[in-house]
Tab-separated table of C-alpha atoms in Angstrom:
chain	number	residue	atom	x	y	z
A	1	MET	CA	-56.219	50.475	69.828
A	2	THR	CA	-53.489	52.995	70.224
A	3	VAL	CA	-50.553	52.533	72.573
A	4	ARG	CA	-48.230	55.017	73.852
A	5	ILE	CA	-44.548	53.733	73.534
A	6	ALA	CA	-41.577	55.365	75.209
A	7	ALA	CA	-37.835	54.563	74.620
A	8	ALA	CA	-35.522	55.870	77.361
A	9	ALA	CA	-32.085	57.366	77.071
A	10	ALA	CA	-30.312	57.522	80.410
A	11	HIS	CA	-27.042	56.653	82.212
A	12	PHE	CA	-26.630	53.752	84.673
A	13	GLY	CA	-23.728	52.527	86.747
A	14	ARG	CA	-22.823	49.982	89.155
A	15	ASP	CA	-24.900	51.230	92.148
A	16	LEU	CA	-28.034	49.118	92.017
A	17	GLU	CA	-30.180	51.233	94.386
A	18	PHE	CA	-29.176	54.332	92.333
A	19	CYS	CA	-30.193	52.404	89.146
A	20	LEU	CA	-33.358	51.371	90.731
A	21	SER	CA	-34.132	54.939	91.714
A	22	ARG	CA	-33.395	56.261	88.170
A	23	ILE	CA	-35.586	53.605	86.788
A	24	GLY	CA	-38.531	54.611	89.019
A	25	LYS	CA	-37.984	58.353	88.036
A	26	LEU	CA	-38.171	57.176	84.369
A	27	ILE	CA	-41.264	55.120	84.972
A	28	ASP	CA	-42.807	58.173	86.892
A	29	ASP	CA	-41.976	60.443	83.861
A	30	ALA	CA	-43.317	57.880	81.311
A	31	ARG	CA	-46.535	57.400	83.361
A	32	ALA	CA	-47.105	61.138	83.425
A	33	GLN	CA	-47.126	61.039	79.748
A	34	GLY	CA	-49.669	58.153	79.511
A	35	THR	CA	-47.042	55.511	78.461
A	36	ASP	CA	-48.189	51.870	78.012
A	37	LEU	CA	-44.935	50.415	77.157
A	38	LEU	CA	-41.501	51.728	78.416
A	39	VAL	CA	-38.269	50.368	76.970
A	40	LEU	CA	-35.245	51.096	79.164
A	41	PRO	CA	-31.540	50.727	77.997
A	42	ASN	CA	-29.510	47.538	78.242
A	43	ALA	CA	-27.672	47.239	81.637
A	44	ALA	CA	-29.985	49.528	83.503
A	45	LEU	CA	-29.662	47.403	86.639
A	46	GLY	CA	-25.920	47.523	87.439
A	47	GLY	CA	-24.337	49.154	84.332
A	48	TYR	CA	-22.460	47.927	81.336
A	49	LEU	CA	-18.866	46.791	80.781
A	50	ALA	CA	-16.216	49.466	81.356
A	51	ASP	CA	-13.818	47.955	78.721
A	52	LEU	CA	-15.175	46.315	75.499
A	53	ARG	CA	-11.696	45.010	74.507
A	54	HIS	CA	-10.386	43.545	77.590
A	55	PRO	CA	-13.048	43.496	80.367
A	56	ASP	CA	-11.627	43.217	83.901
A	57	PRO	CA	-13.116	40.076	85.545
A	58	ASP	CA	-13.148	41.879	88.940
A	59	ALA	CA	-15.041	44.866	87.606
A	60	LEU	CA	-18.005	43.214	85.824
A	61	PRO	CA	-21.553	44.332	86.320
A	62	PRO	CA	-23.444	42.708	89.385
A	63	ALA	CA	-25.031	39.442	88.205
A	64	LEU	CA	-28.606	39.010	89.282
A	65	LYS	CA	-30.606	35.695	89.277
A	66	PRO	CA	-33.745	35.547	87.054
A	67	ASP	CA	-35.900	35.832	90.311
A	68	ASP	CA	-33.770	38.472	91.918
A	69	PRO	CA	-35.981	40.772	94.243
A	70	LEU	CA	-34.666	43.782	92.278
A	71	ILE	CA	-36.584	42.630	89.228
A	72	ALA	CA	-39.791	42.200	91.396
A	73	ARG	CA	-39.077	45.868	92.624
A	74	VAL	CA	-39.061	47.081	88.928
A	75	ALA	CA	-42.292	45.122	88.304
A	76	GLY	CA	-43.897	46.756	91.401
A	77	LEU	CA	-42.746	50.139	89.932
A	78	ALA	CA	-44.138	49.298	86.570
A	79	ALA	CA	-47.652	48.416	88.025
A	80	GLU	CA	-50.071	48.851	84.980
A	81	MET	CA	-47.254	49.749	82.532
A	82	THR	CA	-45.290	47.201	80.643
A	83	VAL	CA	-41.457	47.899	81.213
A	84	CYS	CA	-38.513	46.187	79.609
A	85	VAL	CA	-35.170	46.404	81.437
A	86	GLY	CA	-31.656	45.087	80.836
A	87	TYR	CA	-29.375	43.452	83.426
A	88	CYS	CA	-26.530	40.914	83.839
A	89	GLU	CA	-28.230	37.547	84.525
A	90	ALA	CA	-26.530	34.767	86.572
A	91	ASP	CA	-27.364	31.151	85.808
A	92	GLY	CA	-25.179	28.804	87.703
A	93	ASN	CA	-21.558	29.804	86.671
A	94	ALA	CA	-22.663	31.390	83.436
A	95	ARG	CA	-23.403	35.104	83.168
A	96	TYR	CA	-25.617	36.567	80.376
A	97	ASN	CA	-26.357	39.938	78.964
A	98	ALA	CA	-30.107	39.957	79.408
A	99	ALA	CA	-33.407	41.728	79.366
A	100	VAL	CA	-36.848	41.060	81.134
A	101	CYS	CA	-40.221	42.562	80.316
A	102	VAL	CA	-42.492	43.007	83.347
A	103	THR	CA	-45.817	44.465	84.575
A	104	GLY	CA	-47.038	44.644	88.198
A	105	ASP	CA	-48.329	41.157	87.651
A	106	GLY	CA	-44.864	39.671	86.908
A	107	VAL	CA	-42.552	38.696	84.133
A	108	LEU	CA	-44.070	38.541	80.632
A	109	GLY	CA	-40.893	37.598	78.716
A	110	ARG	CA	-37.035	37.385	78.713
A	111	HIS	CA	-34.191	37.526	76.335
A	112	ARG	CA	-30.441	36.703	76.523
A	113	LYS	CA	-28.240	38.447	73.966
A	114	VAL	CA	-27.319	36.000	71.295
A	115	HIS	CA	-24.713	37.895	69.329
A	116	LEU	CA	-21.671	38.899	71.332
A	117	PRO	CA	-18.995	41.241	70.019
A	118	ALA	CA	-15.434	40.198	70.758
A	119	GLY	CA	-15.090	41.811	74.269
A	120	GLU	CA	-18.312	40.542	75.654
A	121	THR	CA	-17.312	36.903	75.015
A	122	ALA	CA	-14.850	37.268	77.876
A	123	ALA	CA	-17.782	38.322	80.244
A	124	TYR	CA	-20.970	36.627	78.993
A	125	ALA	CA	-22.236	33.378	77.527
A	126	PRO	CA	-24.508	33.785	74.480
A	127	GLY	CA	-28.102	33.211	74.339
A	128	ASP	CA	-29.615	30.813	71.888
A	129	ARG	CA	-33.092	32.002	70.693
A	130	PHE	CA	-35.458	34.792	69.765
A	131	ASP	CA	-39.048	34.452	70.980
A	132	ALA	CA	-41.946	36.892	70.933
A	133	PHE	CA	-44.478	37.096	73.808
A	134	ASP	CA	-47.748	38.679	74.487
A	135	THR	CA	-47.992	41.942	76.517
A	136	PRO	CA	-50.861	44.428	77.201
A	137	ALA	CA	-49.208	46.620	74.506
A	138	GLY	CA	-49.103	43.926	71.874
A	139	ARG	CA	-47.000	40.891	70.930
A	140	LEU	CA	-43.436	41.964	71.598
A	141	GLY	CA	-39.929	40.670	70.970
A	142	LEU	CA	-36.715	41.850	72.427
A	143	LEU	CA	-33.144	42.514	71.077
A	144	ILE	CA	-29.978	43.561	72.974
A	145	ASP	CA	-27.315	45.873	71.414
A	146	TYR	CA	-25.330	43.851	68.746
A	147	ASP	CA	-28.299	41.585	68.135
A	148	LYS	CA	-29.888	44.333	65.953
A	149	THR	CA	-26.811	44.259	63.584
A	150	PHE	CA	-28.092	40.907	62.339
A	151	PRO	CA	-31.271	41.047	60.146
A	152	GLU	CA	-32.076	37.442	61.026
A	153	ALA	CA	-32.594	38.373	64.708
A	154	ALA	CA	-35.479	40.819	64.185
A	155	ARG	CA	-36.847	38.733	61.338
A	156	SER	CA	-37.080	35.690	63.730
A	157	LEU	CA	-39.207	37.848	66.130
A	158	ALA	CA	-41.342	39.191	63.359
A	159	LEU	CA	-41.983	35.539	62.155
A	160	ASP	CA	-43.023	34.659	65.814
A	161	GLY	CA	-45.681	37.306	65.514
A	162	ALA	CA	-43.918	40.357	67.187
A	163	GLN	CA	-45.613	43.594	66.239
A	164	ILE	CA	-43.356	45.658	68.322
A	165	ILE	CA	-39.608	45.059	68.768
A	166	GLY	CA	-37.835	46.552	71.814
A	167	CYS	CA	-34.194	47.145	71.372
A	168	LEU	CA	-32.177	47.635	74.626
A	169	SER	CA	-28.666	49.039	74.137
A	170	ALA	CA	-25.535	50.287	75.815
A	171	TRP	CA	-24.138	51.350	72.502
A	172	PRO	CA	-21.088	53.566	72.538
A	173	THR	CA	-19.338	55.831	69.916
A	174	SER	CA	-16.576	54.134	67.819
A	175	LEU	CA	-13.729	52.700	69.692
A	176	THR	CA	-11.306	52.788	66.763
A	177	ASN	CA	-12.235	55.907	64.758
A	178	ARG	CA	-13.751	58.555	66.976
A	179	ALA	CA	-15.256	61.455	65.180
A	180	PRO	CA	-14.912	65.068	66.592
A	181	ARG	CA	-18.733	65.206	66.702
A	182	MET	CA	-21.147	62.395	67.718
A	183	ALA	CA	-23.340	63.222	64.624
A	184	GLN	CA	-20.347	62.140	62.435
A	185	ASP	CA	-19.592	59.091	64.436
A	186	ARG	CA	-19.710	55.828	62.516
A	187	GLN	CA	-21.428	53.980	65.202
A	188	ALA	CA	-24.037	56.783	65.605
A	189	ARG	CA	-24.858	56.338	61.904
A	190	LEU	CA	-25.133	52.661	62.170
A	191	PHE	CA	-27.166	52.807	65.315
A	192	ASP	CA	-29.901	54.774	63.512
A	193	LEU	CA	-29.562	52.801	60.374
A	194	TYR	CA	-30.186	49.459	62.043
A	195	ASP	CA	-33.161	50.816	63.923
A	196	GLN	CA	-34.883	52.028	60.838
A	197	ALA	CA	-33.880	49.061	58.619
A	198	ARG	CA	-34.951	46.438	61.207
A	199	ALA	CA	-38.312	48.204	61.512
A	200	ALA	CA	-38.909	48.772	57.758
A	201	GLU	CA	-37.762	45.362	56.532
A	202	ASN	CA	-40.094	43.497	59.017
A	203	GLN	CA	-42.917	46.197	58.867
A	204	VAL	CA	-43.094	46.349	62.724
A	205	VAL	CA	-42.811	49.101	65.245
A	206	LEU	CA	-39.442	49.371	67.016
A	207	ALA	CA	-38.623	50.985	70.235
A	208	SER	CA	-34.770	51.588	70.684
A	209	ALA	CA	-33.390	52.628	74.060
A	210	ASN	CA	-29.842	53.456	74.772
A	211	GLN	CA	-27.537	54.596	77.511
A	212	THR	CA	-26.066	58.070	77.748
A	213	GLY	CA	-22.979	59.470	79.504
A	214	THR	CA	-19.586	57.820	79.980
A	215	LEU	CA	-18.222	54.713	81.548
A	216	ALA	CA	-14.497	54.465	81.786
A	217	GLY	CA	-13.430	54.851	78.137
A	218	LEU	CA	-16.900	54.290	76.698
A	219	ARG	CA	-19.194	57.261	75.546
A	220	PHE	CA	-22.772	56.089	74.947
A	221	LEU	CA	-24.842	57.690	72.142
A	222	GLY	CA	-28.210	58.009	73.464
A	223	GLN	CA	-30.360	58.399	70.256
A	224	SER	CA	-33.306	56.509	71.650
A	225	LYS	CA	-36.206	56.601	69.272
A	226	VAL	CA	-39.525	54.944	68.269
A	227	VAL	CA	-39.675	53.974	64.579
A	228	GLY	CA	-42.771	53.072	62.720
A	229	PRO	CA	-43.157	50.061	60.271
A	230	GLY	CA	-42.231	52.046	57.219
A	231	GLY	CA	-38.992	53.030	58.834
A	232	GLU	CA	-39.933	56.557	59.808
A	233	ILE	CA	-38.715	57.945	63.145
A	234	LEU	CA	-41.886	58.836	65.096
A	235	ALA	CA	-40.029	60.290	68.177
A	236	ARG	CA	-36.270	60.576	69.288
A	237	THR	CA	-34.097	61.991	71.965
A	238	PHE	CA	-31.090	62.605	69.917
A	239	GLY	CA	-27.894	62.568	72.139
A	240	LYS	CA	-29.737	63.762	75.266
A	241	ALA	CA	-31.118	61.815	78.229
A	242	GLY	CA	-34.896	61.681	78.219
A	243	LEU	CA	-37.805	59.800	76.672
A	244	ALA	CA	-38.739	59.356	73.153
A	245	VAL	CA	-42.686	59.037	73.199
A	246	ALA	CA	-45.001	58.229	70.393
A	247	GLU	CA	-48.565	57.183	70.279
A	248	VAL	CA	-49.211	54.433	67.827
A	249	ASP	CA	-52.142	52.456	66.621
A	250	VAL	CA	-49.968	49.398	66.021
A	251	ALA	CA	-52.440	47.179	64.426
A	252	ALA	CA	-53.559	49.970	61.996
A	253	GLU	CA	-49.993	51.089	61.289
A	254	LEU	CA	-48.859	47.444	60.430
A	255	ASP	CA	-51.887	46.960	58.264
A	256	ARG	CA	-51.153	50.257	56.413
A	257	ALA	CA	-47.533	49.269	55.851
A	258	ARG	CA	-48.573	45.801	54.678
A	259	ARG	CA	-51.377	46.927	52.459
A	260	ILE	CA	-49.819	46.000	49.207
A	261	LEU	CA	-46.398	44.491	50.052
A	262	VAL	CA	-46.255	41.958	52.998
A	263	HIS	CA	-42.677	41.017	53.378
A	264	LEU	CA	-43.179	38.205	55.657
A	265	ASP	CA	-45.581	36.557	53.242
A	266	GLU	CA	-43.004	36.921	50.369
A	267	LEU	CA	-39.990	35.360	51.932
A	268	ARG	CA	-38.342	32.763	49.781
A	269	PHE	CA	-36.405	30.518	52.224
A	270	ASP	CA	-35.584	28.138	49.579
A	271	ALA	CA	-33.468	30.660	47.777
A	272	TYR	CA	-31.409	31.860	50.864
A	273	ARG	CA	-28.103	30.688	52.074
A	274	THR	CA	-28.041	29.628	55.757
A	275	ARG	CA	-24.229	28.988	55.870
A	276	ARG	CA	-21.172	30.852	54.922
């Protein structure tokens, strides 16, 4: 069974109704291209932090409860499509950098970002698990931003049966060593490297969505893409807003990648260090 997978590159700010309108437009565009699975960027509902070093506690993204009506509205827009969207989640007094995967029938799965870079610890609490879940497009797992820097995160999803990994990002250019051109930026290189490595080492399909544009001092990369299980980029947006769309026979591609070497079967947990 082939599925059409789309990863979006777009900008999102604090205005929730505007965010929802842009999400609706992206869903319409993806539907027009026959998309089955659409991965939207991190913080598509309410925008990302404006400052990664010292976030202003009075200017954080709006926090939504897991059952917020806005999420139900995204599910209604998704209808027959599977859509993954990022937002700030409220749970009591805690806030999480979170993502949810929906169809018109409701919520299929959730993820709270586990790995928080230094500035985010002032704004969010960390999640504590990586779980895959079933969707009409296949078994799926989610990563948010910095999660994909850690091989163990994607590996945990693959070991839980994920055939597709959705990476939702609000990933900016380097804050400490900005390059004159985005293509030369260290974070731009790492963003692509992690996407391709996580797909290849786990022999899975990966859909990586990212924000574009600027927010305060942050300039987001875009570079949304769909990556095959051999690490090959099947479709990409480069630095522009839009959709990277690829038609993939997921089961066939995974079988082809694993025909001789099956990485998950050849792991040697007894030989690995689990503590520094």
